[in-house]
Amino acid sequence: MKALKILFLSFFLCLGFNISALAQSIQNKFWGLTLGESTLNEVKNRLKSLDCPYEIDEDGMLSANRLKFMGEACSTVCFQFYDDKIAAISIVTSPMEKSEFKSKFNYIKNKIDSKYSNLTYDNTGENKIDLPVYIDPSVYTDNRNILVFGYSTINIPGIPENRMIAFTYINAYLSYLASLDGEQESTFEKDENDSDF
């Protein structure tokens, strides 16, 4: 009888591990920081440790430089906060010419589609999320976090059009709370060290 109990216990433990292994979730850790959990001070300290300059605007959005994401140099990474926690992270790669952009974009899109194949969000009709910055966005969600993936363009007269790959990771709960407040709450006290360290 004892052996039968051990067998059943082993079976249910294995079943539990297999079910949890099948559960997909949107990435929520970036540069040692956690979406929905890390505070503004933790972000500032981590960026300082990475020798990464940053600025905080009047709305409390922190913009950083010199970071890499998915192997690509980022022109800007923006952290938005609600209740002193990271509510969203927007990542924009450095501008690329169309020829370079197409292969990199398709490579990354295929990786994301493969990784989050069961988490796609139907971004049409009454479910549509308004994303004015993104061209042809794809949206994925695990009901805790949301990933919006697409691209943007830069048009400067006299310079060939450049494109940037763009990602926005959103904590759904903090985004919901912010929407109840009607606007993103600024929860920081800016000091003289908040610009480029």
Short mmCIF file of C-alpha atoms in Angstrom, two decimals:
data_model
loop_
_atom_site.label_atom_id
_atom_site.label_comp_id
_atom_site.label_asym_id
_atom_site.label_seq_id
_atom_site.Cartn_x
_atom_site.Cartn_y
_atom_site.Cartn_z
CA MET A 1 0.00 0.00 0.00
CA LYS A 2 2.85 2.37 0.82
CA ALA A 3 4.37 1.74 -2.62
CA LEU A 4 1.00 2.55 -4.25
CA LYS A 5 0.81 5.87 -2.37
CA ILE A 6 4.35 6.73 -3.48
CA LEU A 7 3.44 5.84 -7.08
CA PHE A 8 0.33 8.07 -7.02
CA LEU A 9 2.26 10.89 -5.35
CA SER A 10 5.00 10.60 -8.00
CA PHE A 11 2.41 10.57 -10.78
CA PHE A 12 0.68 13.73 -9.53
CA LEU A 13 3.99 15.52 -8.94
CA CYS A 14 5.10 14.70 -12.49
CA LEU A 15 1.71 15.74 -13.86
CA GLY A 16 1.93 19.04 -11.99
CA PHE A 17 5.42 19.74 -13.33
CA ASN A 18 4.35 18.88 -16.88
CA ILE A 19 1.30 21.15 -16.72
CA SER A 20 3.32 24.06 -15.37
CA ALA A 21 5.98 23.46 -18.06
CA LEU A 22 3.28 23.75 -20.73
CA ALA A 23 2.02 27.09 -19.43
CA GLN A 24 3.40 29.94 -21.53
CA SER A 25 3.92 33.38 -20.14
CA ILE A 26 5.02 36.70 -21.58
CA GLN A 27 8.55 37.73 -20.61
CA ASN A 28 8.53 39.92 -17.52
CA LYS A 29 12.24 40.16 -16.59
CA PHE A 30 14.52 42.68 -18.28
CA TRP A 31 18.10 43.57 -17.31
CA GLY A 32 17.53 42.16 -13.82
CA LEU A 33 14.27 44.10 -13.34
CA THR A 34 10.75 42.69 -13.14
CA LEU A 35 7.72 44.16 -14.89
CA GLY A 36 4.97 44.88 -12.35
CA GLU A 37 7.33 44.53 -9.36
CA SER A 38 10.54 46.57 -9.62
CA THR A 39 10.36 50.11 -8.26
CA LEU A 40 11.64 53.36 -9.72
CA ASN A 41 14.62 53.36 -7.33
CA GLU A 42 15.48 49.77 -8.27
CA VAL A 43 15.41 50.75 -11.95
CA LYS A 44 17.62 53.79 -11.34
CA ASN A 45 20.11 51.73 -9.31
CA ARG A 46 20.22 48.95 -11.90
CA LEU A 47 20.78 51.38 -14.77
CA LYS A 48 23.58 53.07 -12.81
CA SER A 49 25.21 49.67 -12.24
CA LEU A 50 25.03 49.03 -16.01
CA ASP A 51 26.62 52.46 -16.69
CA CYS A 52 23.48 53.37 -18.59
CA PRO A 53 22.49 57.06 -18.74
CA TYR A 54 18.83 57.92 -18.17
CA GLU A 55 16.48 60.85 -17.85
CA ILE A 56 13.10 61.22 -16.17
CA ASP A 57 10.54 63.50 -17.79
CA GLU A 58 7.88 65.61 -16.07
CA ASP A 59 5.36 62.74 -16.37
CA GLY A 60 7.63 60.32 -14.55
CA MET A 61 8.68 58.28 -17.57
CA LEU A 62 12.28 57.13 -17.36
CA SER A 63 14.16 56.93 -20.69
CA ALA A 64 17.44 55.02 -20.89
CA ASN A 65 20.17 54.50 -23.48
CA ARG A 66 22.98 52.01 -24.12
CA LEU A 67 20.93 48.87 -23.54
CA LYS A 68 20.64 45.82 -25.80
CA PHE A 69 17.57 43.67 -26.27
CA MET A 70 17.37 40.43 -28.28
CA GLY A 71 20.88 41.15 -29.51
CA GLU A 72 19.96 44.56 -30.94
CA ALA A 73 21.21 47.94 -29.74
CA CYS A 74 18.34 50.04 -28.45
CA SER A 75 18.00 53.70 -29.31
CA THR A 76 15.65 54.14 -26.35
CA VAL A 77 14.12 52.10 -23.55
CA CYS A 78 11.26 53.80 -21.68
CA PHE A 79 9.97 52.70 -18.29
CA GLN A 80 6.52 53.86 -17.22
CA PHE A 81 5.47 53.55 -13.60
CA TYR A 82 2.24 53.22 -11.69
CA ASP A 83 2.13 53.03 -7.90
CA ASP A 84 5.97 53.10 -7.93
CA LYS A 85 6.19 49.85 -9.96
CA ILE A 86 7.12 49.28 -13.61
CA ALA A 87 3.79 49.29 -15.46
CA ALA A 88 5.24 49.21 -18.99
CA ILE A 89 8.56 48.97 -20.80
CA SER A 90 8.87 50.25 -24.36
CA ILE A 91 11.94 49.19 -26.31
CA VAL A 92 12.93 50.71 -29.65
CA THR A 93 15.96 49.46 -31.58
CA SER A 94 18.41 51.75 -33.30
CA PRO A 95 17.21 52.90 -36.75
CA MET A 96 18.02 50.60 -39.70
CA GLU A 97 17.78 51.00 -43.44
CA LYS A 98 14.98 49.03 -45.11
CA SER A 99 17.31 46.32 -46.46
CA GLU A 100 18.80 45.52 -43.03
CA PHE A 101 15.50 45.99 -41.24
CA LYS A 102 13.48 43.41 -43.20
CA SER A 103 15.63 40.39 -42.35
CA LYS A 104 16.05 41.35 -38.67
CA PHE A 105 12.35 42.13 -38.23
CA ASN A 106 11.26 38.84 -39.82
CA TYR A 107 13.78 36.86 -37.74
CA ILE A 108 12.58 38.41 -34.47
CA LYS A 109 8.90 38.17 -35.48
CA ASN A 110 9.32 34.44 -36.20
CA LYS A 111 11.00 33.92 -32.80
CA ILE A 112 8.20 35.77 -31.00
CA ASP A 113 5.45 34.00 -32.96
CA SER A 114 7.04 30.64 -32.15
CA LYS A 115 7.55 31.44 -28.46
CA TYR A 116 4.07 32.91 -27.90
CA SER A 117 2.05 30.95 -30.47
CA ASN A 118 -0.74 30.21 -27.96
CA LEU A 119 -0.86 33.75 -26.61
CA THR A 120 -1.88 35.77 -29.65
CA TYR A 121 -4.53 38.44 -29.13
CA ASP A 122 -7.16 39.28 -31.73
CA ASN A 123 -6.45 42.99 -32.15
CA THR A 124 -9.51 43.71 -34.30
CA GLY A 125 -13.06 44.99 -33.89
CA GLU A 126 -14.19 45.94 -30.40
CA ASN A 127 -11.05 44.29 -28.93
CA LYS A 128 -8.73 46.59 -30.88
CA ILE A 129 -6.02 48.32 -28.90
CA ASP A 130 -5.19 51.75 -30.38
CA LEU A 131 -1.47 51.71 -31.17
CA PRO A 132 -0.71 54.87 -33.16
CA VAL A 133 3.10 54.51 -33.00
CA TYR A 134 3.21 50.95 -34.32
CA ILE A 135 2.89 49.84 -37.93
CA ASP A 136 1.31 46.40 -38.38
CA PRO A 137 1.49 45.44 -34.68
CA SER A 138 1.15 41.95 -33.24
CA VAL A 139 -0.29 41.62 -29.74
CA TYR A 140 0.24 38.72 -27.33
CA THR A 141 -1.11 38.27 -23.79
CA ASP A 142 -1.03 35.74 -20.98
CA ASN A 143 -3.64 37.79 -19.04
CA ARG A 144 -0.91 39.02 -16.66
CA ASN A 145 1.29 40.78 -19.20
CA ILE A 146 0.85 42.06 -22.73
CA LEU A 147 3.45 42.27 -25.51
CA VAL A 148 2.94 44.60 -28.46
CA PHE A 149 5.46 44.03 -31.26
CA GLY A 150 5.83 45.98 -34.49
CA TYR A 151 7.87 48.72 -36.05
CA SER A 152 8.04 52.46 -36.52
CA THR A 153 9.59 54.64 -39.19
CA ILE A 154 11.64 57.83 -39.19
CA ASN A 155 11.19 60.16 -42.14
CA ILE A 156 13.73 62.96 -42.32
CA PRO A 157 13.89 64.97 -45.56
CA GLY A 158 17.00 64.11 -47.58
CA ILE A 159 17.78 60.93 -45.60
CA PRO A 160 16.63 57.44 -46.65
CA GLU A 161 13.70 56.13 -44.59
CA ASN A 162 14.81 54.26 -41.49
CA ARG A 163 12.81 51.73 -39.52
CA MET A 164 13.01 50.67 -35.90
CA ILE A 165 11.78 47.45 -34.32
CA ALA A 166 9.56 48.25 -31.35
CA PHE A 167 8.38 46.23 -28.36
CA THR A 168 6.11 47.30 -25.52
CA TYR A 169 5.64 45.03 -22.52
CA ILE A 170 2.70 45.99 -20.28
CA ASN A 171 1.67 44.70 -16.87
CA ALA A 172 -2.08 44.19 -17.35
CA TYR A 173 -3.01 44.72 -13.70
CA LEU A 174 -1.12 48.00 -13.27
CA SER A 175 -2.39 49.19 -16.65
CA TYR A 176 -5.94 48.44 -15.52
CA LEU A 177 -5.44 50.37 -12.26
CA ALA A 178 -3.96 53.31 -14.17
CA SER A 179 -6.97 53.33 -16.50
CA LEU A 180 -9.28 53.51 -13.48
CA ASP A 181 -7.39 56.60 -12.32
CA GLY A 182 -7.83 58.09 -15.78
CA GLU A 183 -4.15 58.73 -16.38
CA GLN A 184 -0.72 57.36 -15.55
CA GLU A 185 0.20 58.43 -12.03
CA SER A 186 3.62 59.96 -11.53
CA THR A 187 5.15 58.44 -8.40
CA PHE A 188 8.65 59.82 -8.18
CA GLU A 189 10.52 62.69 -6.73
CA LYS A 190 12.98 64.03 -9.26
CA ASP A 191 16.34 65.03 -7.91
CA GLU A 192 19.42 66.63 -9.45
CA ASN A 193 20.90 63.19 -10.21
CA ASP A 194 18.05 61.98 -12.44
CA SER A 195 19.51 63.25 -15.70
CA ASP A 196 22.37 61.19 -17.14
CA PHE A 197 22.93 59.81 -13.59
#
